[in-house]
């Protein structure tokens, strides 16, 4: 717990999770314990932190290179190890379910795009996820454009109905409506 307390102090002084990890890993020489402490300081449940860190243990934390702590911290952050799960509302979960339907209707998605979407779902950054999907397109041979765009219209309407919707949703929703109309009248 002492290490988690130090991590919390570092985070309270405007240090990023990656920088907090690097500082703790350098000080202790124990990268796994440092990563666990940062996760604990961020409030990530221990079971979830263990699951995330198990994926990185052999490659990044078991046999660290001296002086690589900053790079490792940034990589752990990019992988989403330090992402704090948001408390999702029923509407948020419905929007994510619609996003998953849209992803399926894409007919294929780049791994990096999917990783970004998964991180945004975890952190509750649904506006960014929506904008990302609205800017993408279904695959020509394997996608279902009508289903993709109509699903994004429904998701956008839910996001636009929020008490203070992000103004970018309005423009992306208009784009999705245009695409839905185009693809349902001219399959």
Short mmCIF file of N, CA and C in Angstrom, two decimals:
data_model
loop_
_atom_site.label_atom_id
_atom_site.label_comp_id
_atom_site.label_asym_id
_atom_site.label_seq_id
_atom_site.Cartn_x
_atom_site.Cartn_y
_atom_site.Cartn_z
N UNK A 1 0.82 -1.20 0.00
CA UNK A 1 0.00 0.00 0.00
C UNK A 1 0.86 1.26 0.00
N UNK A 2 2.05 1.16 0.56
CA UNK A 2 2.93 2.32 0.62
C UNK A 2 3.30 2.80 -0.78
N UNK A 3 3.58 1.83 -1.66
CA UNK A 3 3.93 2.18 -3.03
C UNK A 3 2.73 2.82 -3.75
N UNK A 4 1.53 2.33 -3.49
CA UNK A 4 0.32 2.92 -4.07
C UNK A 4 0.12 4.34 -3.57
N UNK A 5 0.45 4.57 -2.30
CA UNK A 5 0.36 5.91 -1.74
C UNK A 5 1.33 6.86 -2.45
N UNK A 6 2.54 6.38 -2.70
CA UNK A 6 3.52 7.19 -3.42
C UNK A 6 3.02 7.46 -4.84
N UNK A 7 2.44 6.45 -5.48
CA UNK A 7 1.89 6.63 -6.83
C UNK A 7 0.78 7.67 -6.81
N UNK A 8 -0.10 7.61 -5.81
CA UNK A 8 -1.19 8.59 -5.70
C UNK A 8 -0.63 10.00 -5.55
N UNK A 9 0.41 10.14 -4.75
CA UNK A 9 1.06 11.45 -4.58
C UNK A 9 1.62 11.94 -5.91
N UNK A 10 2.27 11.08 -6.66
CA UNK A 10 2.82 11.47 -7.96
C UNK A 10 1.69 11.91 -8.90
N UNK A 11 0.61 11.14 -8.93
CA UNK A 11 -0.52 11.49 -9.80
C UNK A 11 -1.17 12.80 -9.37
N UNK A 12 -1.20 13.06 -8.07
CA UNK A 12 -1.77 14.31 -7.56
C UNK A 12 -0.93 15.53 -7.93
N UNK A 13 0.33 15.31 -8.27
CA UNK A 13 1.20 16.43 -8.65
C UNK A 13 1.27 16.58 -10.16
N UNK A 14 0.21 16.14 -10.85
CA UNK A 14 0.05 16.31 -12.30
C UNK A 14 1.02 15.48 -13.13
N UNK A 15 1.52 14.40 -12.55
CA UNK A 15 2.36 13.48 -13.29
C UNK A 15 1.43 12.50 -14.01
N UNK A 16 1.75 12.14 -15.22
CA UNK A 16 0.94 11.17 -15.96
C UNK A 16 1.13 9.78 -15.35
N UNK A 17 0.20 8.88 -15.61
CA UNK A 17 0.40 7.51 -15.12
C UNK A 17 1.70 6.90 -15.64
N UNK A 18 2.05 7.18 -16.89
CA UNK A 18 3.30 6.64 -17.45
C UNK A 18 4.50 7.16 -16.69
N UNK A 19 4.51 8.45 -16.37
CA UNK A 19 5.63 9.04 -15.64
C UNK A 19 5.68 8.54 -14.20
N UNK A 20 4.51 8.36 -13.59
CA UNK A 20 4.47 7.81 -12.23
C UNK A 20 5.04 6.40 -12.23
N UNK A 21 4.65 5.60 -13.21
CA UNK A 21 5.20 4.24 -13.32
C UNK A 21 6.72 4.29 -13.45
N UNK A 22 7.22 5.13 -14.36
CA UNK A 22 8.67 5.20 -14.60
C UNK A 22 9.41 5.57 -13.32
N UNK A 23 8.89 6.54 -12.59
CA UNK A 23 9.53 6.97 -11.34
C UNK A 23 9.57 5.82 -10.34
N UNK A 24 8.45 5.15 -10.16
CA UNK A 24 8.39 4.05 -9.19
C UNK A 24 9.24 2.86 -9.62
N UNK A 25 9.23 2.54 -10.90
CA UNK A 25 10.02 1.41 -11.39
C UNK A 25 11.51 1.68 -11.22
N UNK A 26 11.93 2.93 -11.49
CA UNK A 26 13.35 3.29 -11.29
C UNK A 26 13.72 3.20 -9.81
N UNK A 27 12.86 3.72 -8.94
CA UNK A 27 13.15 3.74 -7.50
C UNK A 27 13.21 2.34 -6.89
N UNK A 28 12.28 1.49 -7.30
CA UNK A 28 12.17 0.18 -6.65
C UNK A 28 12.90 -0.94 -7.38
N UNK A 29 13.05 -0.81 -8.68
CA UNK A 29 13.62 -1.90 -9.46
C UNK A 29 12.63 -3.04 -9.67
N UNK A 30 11.36 -2.81 -9.36
CA UNK A 30 10.31 -3.83 -9.49
C UNK A 30 9.20 -3.28 -10.40
N UNK A 31 9.33 -3.49 -11.71
CA UNK A 31 8.35 -2.91 -12.63
C UNK A 31 6.92 -3.40 -12.42
N UNK A 32 6.72 -4.66 -12.11
CA UNK A 32 5.36 -5.16 -11.91
C UNK A 32 4.72 -4.49 -10.70
N UNK A 33 5.44 -4.41 -9.59
CA UNK A 33 4.90 -3.76 -8.40
C UNK A 33 4.62 -2.28 -8.67
N UNK A 34 5.48 -1.64 -9.46
CA UNK A 34 5.26 -0.23 -9.80
C UNK A 34 3.97 -0.07 -10.61
N UNK A 35 3.78 -0.94 -11.58
CA UNK A 35 2.57 -0.87 -12.41
C UNK A 35 1.32 -1.16 -11.57
N UNK A 36 1.41 -2.14 -10.68
CA UNK A 36 0.28 -2.44 -9.79
C UNK A 36 -0.05 -1.24 -8.90
N UNK A 37 0.99 -0.56 -8.41
CA UNK A 37 0.78 0.60 -7.53
C UNK A 37 0.09 1.74 -8.28
N UNK A 38 0.47 1.97 -9.53
CA UNK A 38 -0.16 3.03 -10.32
C UNK A 38 -1.63 2.67 -10.57
N UNK A 39 -1.89 1.42 -10.91
CA UNK A 39 -3.28 0.99 -11.12
C UNK A 39 -4.10 1.18 -9.84
N UNK A 40 -3.53 0.81 -8.70
CA UNK A 40 -4.24 0.97 -7.42
C UNK A 40 -4.50 2.45 -7.14
N UNK A 41 -3.52 3.29 -7.40
CA UNK A 41 -3.68 4.73 -7.17
C UNK A 41 -4.75 5.33 -8.07
N UNK A 42 -4.92 4.76 -9.25
CA UNK A 42 -5.95 5.23 -10.18
C UNK A 42 -7.33 4.68 -9.83
N UNK A 43 -7.38 3.74 -8.90
CA UNK A 43 -8.66 3.16 -8.51
C UNK A 43 -9.10 2.01 -9.40
N UNK A 44 -8.19 1.46 -10.18
CA UNK A 44 -8.52 0.31 -11.02
C UNK A 44 -8.58 -0.91 -10.11
N UNK A 45 -9.69 -1.64 -10.12
CA UNK A 45 -9.80 -2.81 -9.23
C UNK A 45 -8.64 -3.79 -9.43
N UNK A 46 -8.20 -4.40 -8.35
CA UNK A 46 -7.02 -5.28 -8.38
C UNK A 46 -7.17 -6.41 -9.40
N UNK A 47 -8.35 -7.02 -9.48
CA UNK A 47 -8.55 -8.13 -10.43
C UNK A 47 -8.40 -7.63 -11.87
N UNK A 48 -8.92 -6.45 -12.16
CA UNK A 48 -8.81 -5.89 -13.51
C UNK A 48 -7.36 -5.51 -13.79
N UNK A 49 -6.67 -4.93 -12.82
CA UNK A 49 -5.26 -4.57 -13.01
C UNK A 49 -4.43 -5.82 -13.27
N UNK A 50 -4.70 -6.89 -12.53
CA UNK A 50 -3.97 -8.15 -12.73
C UNK A 50 -4.21 -8.68 -14.13
N UNK A 51 -5.47 -8.64 -14.59
CA UNK A 51 -5.78 -9.12 -15.95
C UNK A 51 -5.01 -8.32 -16.99
N UNK A 52 -5.01 -7.01 -16.86
CA UNK A 52 -4.32 -6.15 -17.82
C UNK A 52 -2.81 -6.39 -17.78
N UNK A 53 -2.26 -6.49 -16.59
CA UNK A 53 -0.82 -6.65 -16.45
C UNK A 53 -0.35 -8.04 -16.85
N UNK A 54 -1.19 -9.04 -16.71
CA UNK A 54 -0.82 -10.39 -17.15
C UNK A 54 -0.51 -10.40 -18.64
N UNK A 55 -1.24 -9.58 -19.41
CA UNK A 55 -1.01 -9.51 -20.85
C UNK A 55 0.35 -8.92 -21.18
N UNK A 56 0.92 -8.12 -20.27
CA UNK A 56 2.18 -7.41 -20.52
C UNK A 56 3.36 -8.00 -19.76
N UNK A 57 3.10 -8.91 -18.85
CA UNK A 57 4.13 -9.36 -17.91
C UNK A 57 5.37 -9.89 -18.61
N UNK A 58 5.22 -10.88 -19.45
CA UNK A 58 6.38 -11.52 -20.06
C UNK A 58 7.15 -10.55 -20.97
N UNK A 59 6.43 -9.77 -21.75
CA UNK A 59 7.09 -8.90 -22.73
C UNK A 59 7.70 -7.64 -22.13
N UNK A 60 7.07 -7.06 -21.13
CA UNK A 60 7.50 -5.74 -20.67
C UNK A 60 8.02 -5.69 -19.24
N UNK A 61 7.50 -6.52 -18.37
CA UNK A 61 7.77 -6.32 -16.96
C UNK A 61 8.67 -7.37 -16.31
N UNK A 62 8.75 -8.56 -16.89
CA UNK A 62 9.51 -9.64 -16.25
C UNK A 62 11.02 -9.41 -16.29
N UNK A 63 11.54 -8.93 -17.41
CA UNK A 63 12.98 -8.73 -17.57
C UNK A 63 13.25 -7.36 -18.17
N UNK A 64 13.06 -6.31 -17.37
CA UNK A 64 13.20 -4.96 -17.92
C UNK A 64 14.65 -4.59 -18.23
N UNK A 65 14.81 -3.77 -19.24
CA UNK A 65 16.12 -3.20 -19.59
C UNK A 65 16.36 -2.00 -18.69
N UNK A 66 17.50 -1.87 -18.09
CA UNK A 66 17.78 -0.67 -17.29
C UNK A 66 17.64 0.59 -18.15
N UNK A 67 17.00 1.59 -17.60
CA UNK A 67 16.81 2.86 -18.31
C UNK A 67 15.62 2.88 -19.24
N UNK A 68 14.84 1.79 -19.28
CA UNK A 68 13.70 1.72 -20.20
C UNK A 68 12.38 2.06 -19.51
N UNK A 69 12.44 2.51 -18.27
CA UNK A 69 11.23 2.71 -17.49
C UNK A 69 10.25 3.70 -18.14
N UNK A 70 10.76 4.82 -18.67
CA UNK A 70 9.88 5.82 -19.28
C UNK A 70 9.20 5.25 -20.52
N UNK A 71 9.97 4.55 -21.35
CA UNK A 71 9.38 3.94 -22.55
C UNK A 71 8.34 2.88 -22.18
N UNK A 72 8.66 2.08 -21.17
CA UNK A 72 7.72 1.05 -20.74
C UNK A 72 6.45 1.68 -20.19
N UNK A 73 6.59 2.74 -19.40
CA UNK A 73 5.42 3.43 -18.87
C UNK A 73 4.53 3.97 -19.97
N UNK A 74 5.14 4.57 -20.98
CA UNK A 74 4.34 5.09 -22.10
C UNK A 74 3.65 3.98 -22.86
N UNK A 75 4.35 2.86 -23.02
CA UNK A 75 3.73 1.72 -23.72
C UNK A 75 2.58 1.14 -22.89
N UNK A 76 2.77 1.01 -21.58
CA UNK A 76 1.67 0.53 -20.73
C UNK A 76 0.47 1.46 -20.82
N UNK A 77 0.74 2.76 -20.87
CA UNK A 77 -0.35 3.73 -20.99
C UNK A 77 -1.05 3.58 -22.34
N UNK A 78 -0.27 3.44 -23.43
CA UNK A 78 -0.85 3.29 -24.77
C UNK A 78 -1.66 2.00 -24.90
N UNK A 79 -1.25 0.97 -24.18
CA UNK A 79 -1.98 -0.30 -24.21
C UNK A 79 -3.27 -0.25 -23.41
N UNK A 80 -3.46 0.81 -22.63
CA UNK A 80 -4.68 0.95 -21.86
C UNK A 80 -4.60 0.37 -20.46
N UNK A 81 -3.39 -0.01 -20.03
CA UNK A 81 -3.25 -0.59 -18.69
C UNK A 81 -3.70 0.38 -17.61
N UNK A 82 -3.47 1.68 -17.82
CA UNK A 82 -3.80 2.66 -16.81
C UNK A 82 -5.14 3.37 -17.06
N UNK A 83 -5.94 2.86 -17.99
CA UNK A 83 -7.25 3.45 -18.26
C UNK A 83 -8.19 3.21 -17.08
N UNK A 84 -8.77 4.27 -16.58
CA UNK A 84 -9.69 4.17 -15.45
C UNK A 84 -11.10 3.90 -16.01
N UNK A 85 -11.70 2.77 -15.62
CA UNK A 85 -13.04 2.46 -16.13
C UNK A 85 -14.06 3.50 -15.67
N UNK A 86 -14.86 3.95 -16.61
CA UNK A 86 -15.93 4.91 -16.30
C UNK A 86 -17.14 4.16 -15.74
N UNK A 87 -17.92 4.86 -14.98
CA UNK A 87 -19.21 4.33 -14.55
C UNK A 87 -20.19 4.65 -15.66
N UNK A 88 -20.69 3.61 -16.31
CA UNK A 88 -21.55 3.79 -17.47
C UNK A 88 -23.02 3.77 -17.08
N UNK A 89 -23.79 4.63 -17.71
CA UNK A 89 -25.23 4.64 -17.52
C UNK A 89 -25.86 3.60 -18.44
N UNK A 90 -27.15 3.37 -18.27
CA UNK A 90 -27.85 2.45 -19.17
C UNK A 90 -27.79 2.96 -20.60
N UNK A 91 -27.89 4.28 -20.77
CA UNK A 91 -27.80 4.86 -22.12
C UNK A 91 -26.41 4.63 -22.69
N UNK A 92 -25.37 4.82 -21.89
CA UNK A 92 -24.00 4.58 -22.36
C UNK A 92 -23.85 3.13 -22.83
N UNK A 93 -24.37 2.20 -22.05
CA UNK A 93 -24.26 0.78 -22.43
C UNK A 93 -25.04 0.51 -23.71
N UNK A 94 -26.19 1.16 -23.88
CA UNK A 94 -26.97 0.99 -25.11
C UNK A 94 -26.19 1.54 -26.31
N UNK A 95 -25.54 2.68 -26.13
CA UNK A 95 -24.73 3.26 -27.21
C UNK A 95 -23.58 2.32 -27.57
N UNK A 96 -22.91 1.78 -26.56
CA UNK A 96 -21.81 0.85 -26.83
C UNK A 96 -22.32 -0.38 -27.57
N UNK A 97 -23.48 -0.90 -27.17
CA UNK A 97 -24.07 -2.05 -27.89
C UNK A 97 -24.32 -1.70 -29.35
N UNK A 98 -24.80 -0.49 -29.60
CA UNK A 98 -25.01 -0.06 -30.99
C UNK A 98 -23.68 0.06 -31.73
N UNK A 99 -22.66 0.57 -31.05
CA UNK A 99 -21.34 0.65 -31.68
C UNK A 99 -20.84 -0.74 -32.07
N UNK A 100 -21.09 -1.73 -31.23
CA UNK A 100 -20.65 -3.10 -31.53
C UNK A 100 -21.39 -3.65 -32.75
N UNK A 101 -22.67 -3.30 -32.87
CA UNK A 101 -23.43 -3.69 -34.07
C UNK A 101 -22.84 -3.02 -35.30
N UNK A 102 -22.50 -1.74 -35.18
CA UNK A 102 -21.91 -1.01 -36.31
C UNK A 102 -20.55 -1.59 -36.68
N UNK A 103 -19.75 -1.94 -35.68
CA UNK A 103 -18.44 -2.54 -35.95
C UNK A 103 -18.62 -3.84 -36.72
N UNK A 104 -19.59 -4.64 -36.32
CA UNK A 104 -19.88 -5.88 -37.03
C UNK A 104 -20.30 -5.59 -38.47
N UNK A 105 -21.11 -4.55 -38.65
CA UNK A 105 -21.58 -4.18 -39.99
C UNK A 105 -20.47 -3.60 -40.86
N UNK A 106 -19.36 -3.19 -40.25
CA UNK A 106 -18.23 -2.69 -41.04
C UNK A 106 -17.66 -3.79 -41.92
N UNK A 107 -17.76 -5.03 -41.47
CA UNK A 107 -17.22 -6.13 -42.24
C UNK A 107 -15.72 -6.30 -42.07
N UNK A 108 -15.14 -5.66 -41.09
CA UNK A 108 -13.71 -5.73 -40.80
C UNK A 108 -13.24 -4.40 -40.25
N UNK A 109 -12.29 -4.45 -39.33
CA UNK A 109 -11.79 -3.23 -38.71
C UNK A 109 -10.30 -3.41 -38.41
N UNK A 110 -9.54 -2.36 -38.61
CA UNK A 110 -8.11 -2.42 -38.29
C UNK A 110 -7.94 -2.64 -36.79
N UNK A 111 -6.93 -3.40 -36.42
CA UNK A 111 -6.69 -3.73 -35.01
C UNK A 111 -6.47 -2.46 -34.17
N UNK A 112 -5.74 -1.51 -34.69
CA UNK A 112 -5.48 -0.28 -33.94
C UNK A 112 -6.75 0.52 -33.71
N UNK A 113 -7.63 0.55 -34.70
CA UNK A 113 -8.90 1.26 -34.55
C UNK A 113 -9.74 0.56 -33.49
N UNK A 114 -9.78 -0.75 -33.54
CA UNK A 114 -10.57 -1.51 -32.56
C UNK A 114 -10.01 -1.30 -31.15
N UNK A 115 -8.68 -1.28 -31.03
CA UNK A 115 -8.05 -1.05 -29.72
C UNK A 115 -8.45 0.32 -29.17
N UNK A 116 -8.41 1.33 -30.03
CA UNK A 116 -8.82 2.67 -29.61
C UNK A 116 -10.28 2.69 -29.17
N UNK A 117 -11.14 2.04 -29.92
CA UNK A 117 -12.56 1.99 -29.55
C UNK A 117 -12.75 1.29 -28.21
N UNK A 118 -12.06 0.19 -28.01
CA UNK A 118 -12.18 -0.52 -26.73
C UNK A 118 -11.75 0.36 -25.57
N UNK A 119 -10.68 1.14 -25.77
CA UNK A 119 -10.22 2.05 -24.71
C UNK A 119 -11.27 3.13 -24.45
N UNK A 120 -11.87 3.67 -25.50
CA UNK A 120 -12.89 4.72 -25.32
C UNK A 120 -14.14 4.15 -24.65
N UNK A 121 -14.49 2.90 -24.95
CA UNK A 121 -15.62 2.27 -24.27
C UNK A 121 -15.32 2.15 -22.78
N UNK A 122 -14.12 1.71 -22.45
CA UNK A 122 -13.72 1.55 -21.05
C UNK A 122 -13.76 2.86 -20.30
N UNK A 123 -13.23 3.91 -20.92
CA UNK A 123 -13.13 5.21 -20.24
C UNK A 123 -14.39 6.05 -20.38
N UNK A 124 -15.37 5.56 -21.13
CA UNK A 124 -16.62 6.30 -21.30
C UNK A 124 -16.52 7.45 -22.28
N UNK A 125 -15.50 7.46 -23.11
CA UNK A 125 -15.32 8.54 -24.08
C UNK A 125 -16.11 8.18 -25.35
N UNK A 126 -17.42 8.18 -25.24
CA UNK A 126 -18.28 7.72 -26.32
C UNK A 126 -18.38 8.72 -27.47
N UNK A 127 -18.19 9.99 -27.18
CA UNK A 127 -18.19 10.99 -28.26
C UNK A 127 -17.05 10.72 -29.23
N UNK A 128 -15.85 10.50 -28.70
CA UNK A 128 -14.71 10.22 -29.56
C UNK A 128 -14.92 8.93 -30.33
N UNK A 129 -15.48 7.91 -29.68
CA UNK A 129 -15.76 6.66 -30.37
C UNK A 129 -16.74 6.89 -31.52
N UNK A 130 -17.78 7.68 -31.26
CA UNK A 130 -18.78 7.96 -32.29
C UNK A 130 -18.15 8.71 -33.46
N UNK A 131 -17.36 9.73 -33.17
CA UNK A 131 -16.72 10.50 -34.23
C UNK A 131 -15.80 9.62 -35.07
N UNK A 132 -15.12 8.71 -34.40
CA UNK A 132 -14.22 7.79 -35.10
C UNK A 132 -15.00 6.87 -36.04
N UNK A 133 -16.10 6.32 -35.56
CA UNK A 133 -16.90 5.44 -36.39
C UNK A 133 -17.60 6.20 -37.52
N UNK A 134 -18.03 7.43 -37.23
CA UNK A 134 -18.70 8.24 -38.27
C UNK A 134 -17.73 8.61 -39.39
N UNK A 135 -16.45 8.69 -39.08
CA UNK A 135 -15.45 9.02 -40.10
C UNK A 135 -14.99 7.79 -40.88
N UNK A 136 -15.30 6.61 -40.38
CA UNK A 136 -14.91 5.36 -41.04
C UNK A 136 -15.97 4.96 -42.06
N UNK A 137 -15.71 3.87 -42.76
CA UNK A 137 -16.67 3.36 -43.75
C UNK A 137 -16.66 1.84 -43.71
N UNK A 138 -17.79 1.22 -44.01
CA UNK A 138 -17.83 -0.24 -44.09
C UNK A 138 -16.94 -0.73 -45.23
N UNK A 139 -16.46 -1.95 -45.09
CA UNK A 139 -15.63 -2.56 -46.14
C UNK A 139 -16.49 -2.80 -47.38
N UNK A 140 -15.95 -2.54 -48.57
CA UNK A 140 -16.75 -2.67 -49.80
C UNK A 140 -17.36 -4.05 -50.02
N UNK A 141 -16.62 -5.11 -49.78
CA UNK A 141 -17.14 -6.45 -50.07
C UNK A 141 -17.82 -7.13 -48.90
N UNK A 142 -17.34 -6.85 -47.69
CA UNK A 142 -17.83 -7.60 -46.53
C UNK A 142 -18.73 -6.80 -45.61
N UNK A 143 -18.80 -5.51 -45.81
CA UNK A 143 -19.61 -4.67 -44.92
C UNK A 143 -21.06 -4.58 -45.34
N UNK A 144 -21.85 -4.05 -44.43
CA UNK A 144 -23.28 -3.84 -44.68
C UNK A 144 -23.53 -2.34 -44.44
N UNK A 145 -23.35 -1.51 -45.49
CA UNK A 145 -23.44 -0.06 -45.31
C UNK A 145 -24.78 0.42 -44.74
N UNK A 146 -25.89 -0.14 -45.18
CA UNK A 146 -27.19 0.31 -44.67
C UNK A 146 -27.29 0.07 -43.17
N UNK A 147 -26.91 -1.10 -42.73
CA UNK A 147 -26.95 -1.42 -41.30
C UNK A 147 -25.96 -0.55 -40.52
N UNK A 148 -24.77 -0.36 -41.08
CA UNK A 148 -23.74 0.44 -40.42
C UNK A 148 -24.24 1.86 -40.16
N UNK A 149 -24.71 2.52 -41.20
CA UNK A 149 -25.09 3.93 -41.06
C UNK A 149 -26.38 4.10 -40.24
N UNK A 150 -27.37 3.23 -40.42
CA UNK A 150 -28.59 3.38 -39.62
C UNK A 150 -28.31 3.11 -38.14
N UNK A 151 -27.41 2.20 -37.85
CA UNK A 151 -27.04 1.94 -36.45
C UNK A 151 -26.34 3.16 -35.86
N UNK A 152 -25.46 3.78 -36.65
CA UNK A 152 -24.79 4.98 -36.15
C UNK A 152 -25.76 6.16 -35.99
N UNK A 153 -26.80 6.22 -36.80
CA UNK A 153 -27.82 7.26 -36.62
C UNK A 153 -28.50 7.05 -35.26
N UNK A 154 -28.87 5.83 -34.96
CA UNK A 154 -29.53 5.55 -33.68
C UNK A 154 -28.60 5.89 -32.51
N UNK A 155 -27.34 5.48 -32.60
CA UNK A 155 -26.37 5.79 -31.53
C UNK A 155 -26.18 7.30 -31.40
N UNK A 156 -26.09 7.99 -32.52
CA UNK A 156 -25.91 9.45 -32.50
C UNK A 156 -27.11 10.16 -31.89
N UNK A 157 -28.30 9.66 -32.16
CA UNK A 157 -29.49 10.26 -31.57
C UNK A 157 -29.48 10.12 -30.04
N UNK A 158 -29.02 8.97 -29.55
CA UNK A 158 -28.91 8.79 -28.10
C UNK A 158 -27.87 9.75 -27.51
N UNK A 159 -26.75 9.89 -28.19
CA UNK A 159 -25.71 10.79 -27.70
C UNK A 159 -26.17 12.25 -27.76
N UNK A 160 -26.91 12.60 -28.82
CA UNK A 160 -27.39 13.98 -28.98
C UNK A 160 -28.47 14.33 -27.96
N UNK A 161 -29.13 13.31 -27.40
CA UNK A 161 -30.19 13.56 -26.42
C UNK A 161 -29.64 13.80 -25.01
N UNK A 162 -28.33 13.74 -24.85
CA UNK A 162 -27.73 13.98 -23.53
C UNK A 162 -28.03 15.41 -23.09
N UNK A 163 -28.03 15.67 -21.78
CA UNK A 163 -28.33 17.02 -21.29
C UNK A 163 -27.43 18.11 -21.89
N UNK A 164 -26.16 17.81 -22.07
CA UNK A 164 -25.24 18.77 -22.71
C UNK A 164 -24.42 18.03 -23.76
N UNK A 165 -25.02 17.78 -24.93
CA UNK A 165 -24.29 17.01 -25.95
C UNK A 165 -23.13 17.81 -26.53
N UNK A 166 -22.10 17.11 -26.92
CA UNK A 166 -20.96 17.71 -27.60
C UNK A 166 -21.44 18.19 -28.97
N UNK A 167 -21.10 19.41 -29.34
CA UNK A 167 -21.59 19.98 -30.62
C UNK A 167 -21.10 19.18 -31.82
N UNK A 168 -20.00 18.47 -31.68
CA UNK A 168 -19.48 17.67 -32.81
C UNK A 168 -20.42 16.52 -33.14
N UNK A 169 -21.21 16.08 -32.17
CA UNK A 169 -22.17 14.99 -32.41
C UNK A 169 -23.17 15.42 -33.47
N UNK A 170 -23.63 16.66 -33.41
CA UNK A 170 -24.63 17.16 -34.35
C UNK A 170 -24.15 17.00 -35.79
N UNK A 171 -22.92 17.39 -36.04
CA UNK A 171 -22.38 17.32 -37.41
C UNK A 171 -22.15 15.88 -37.84
N UNK A 172 -21.63 15.06 -36.95
CA UNK A 172 -21.40 13.66 -37.28
C UNK A 172 -22.74 12.93 -37.50
N UNK A 173 -23.74 13.26 -36.70
CA UNK A 173 -25.06 12.65 -36.86
C UNK A 173 -25.67 13.03 -38.21
N UNK A 174 -25.52 14.28 -38.60
CA UNK A 174 -26.02 14.71 -39.92
C UNK A 174 -25.33 13.91 -41.03
N UNK A 175 -24.03 13.72 -40.90
CA UNK A 175 -23.28 12.93 -41.89
C UNK A 175 -23.81 11.49 -41.93
N UNK A 176 -24.02 10.89 -40.76
CA UNK A 176 -24.51 9.51 -40.71
C UNK A 176 -25.91 9.40 -41.30
N UNK A 177 -26.76 10.40 -41.05
CA UNK A 177 -28.11 10.39 -41.63
C UNK A 177 -28.04 10.45 -43.16
N UNK A 178 -27.16 11.29 -43.67
CA UNK A 178 -27.00 11.39 -45.14
C UNK A 178 -26.53 10.06 -45.70
N UNK A 179 -25.56 9.45 -45.04
CA UNK A 179 -25.05 8.15 -45.51
C UNK A 179 -26.13 7.07 -45.42
N UNK A 180 -26.90 7.09 -44.34
CA UNK A 180 -27.97 6.10 -44.17
C UNK A 180 -29.01 6.24 -45.28
N UNK A 181 -29.38 7.49 -45.59
CA UNK A 181 -30.35 7.72 -46.65
C UNK A 181 -29.80 7.23 -47.98
N UNK A 182 -28.56 7.53 -48.26
CA UNK A 182 -27.92 7.12 -49.52
C UNK A 182 -27.88 5.61 -49.65
N UNK A 183 -27.55 4.91 -48.56
CA UNK A 183 -27.36 3.47 -48.64
C UNK A 183 -28.65 2.66 -48.47
N UNK A 184 -29.72 3.29 -47.98
CA UNK A 184 -30.97 2.54 -47.90
C UNK A 184 -31.82 2.76 -49.13
N UNK A 185 -31.61 3.88 -49.84
CA UNK A 185 -32.38 4.10 -51.07
C UNK A 185 -31.64 3.60 -52.30
N UNK A 186 -30.32 3.44 -52.19
CA UNK A 186 -29.51 2.94 -53.32
C UNK A 186 -28.56 1.86 -52.80
N UNK A 187 -29.08 0.64 -52.55
CA UNK A 187 -28.24 -0.41 -51.95
C UNK A 187 -27.06 -0.81 -52.80
#
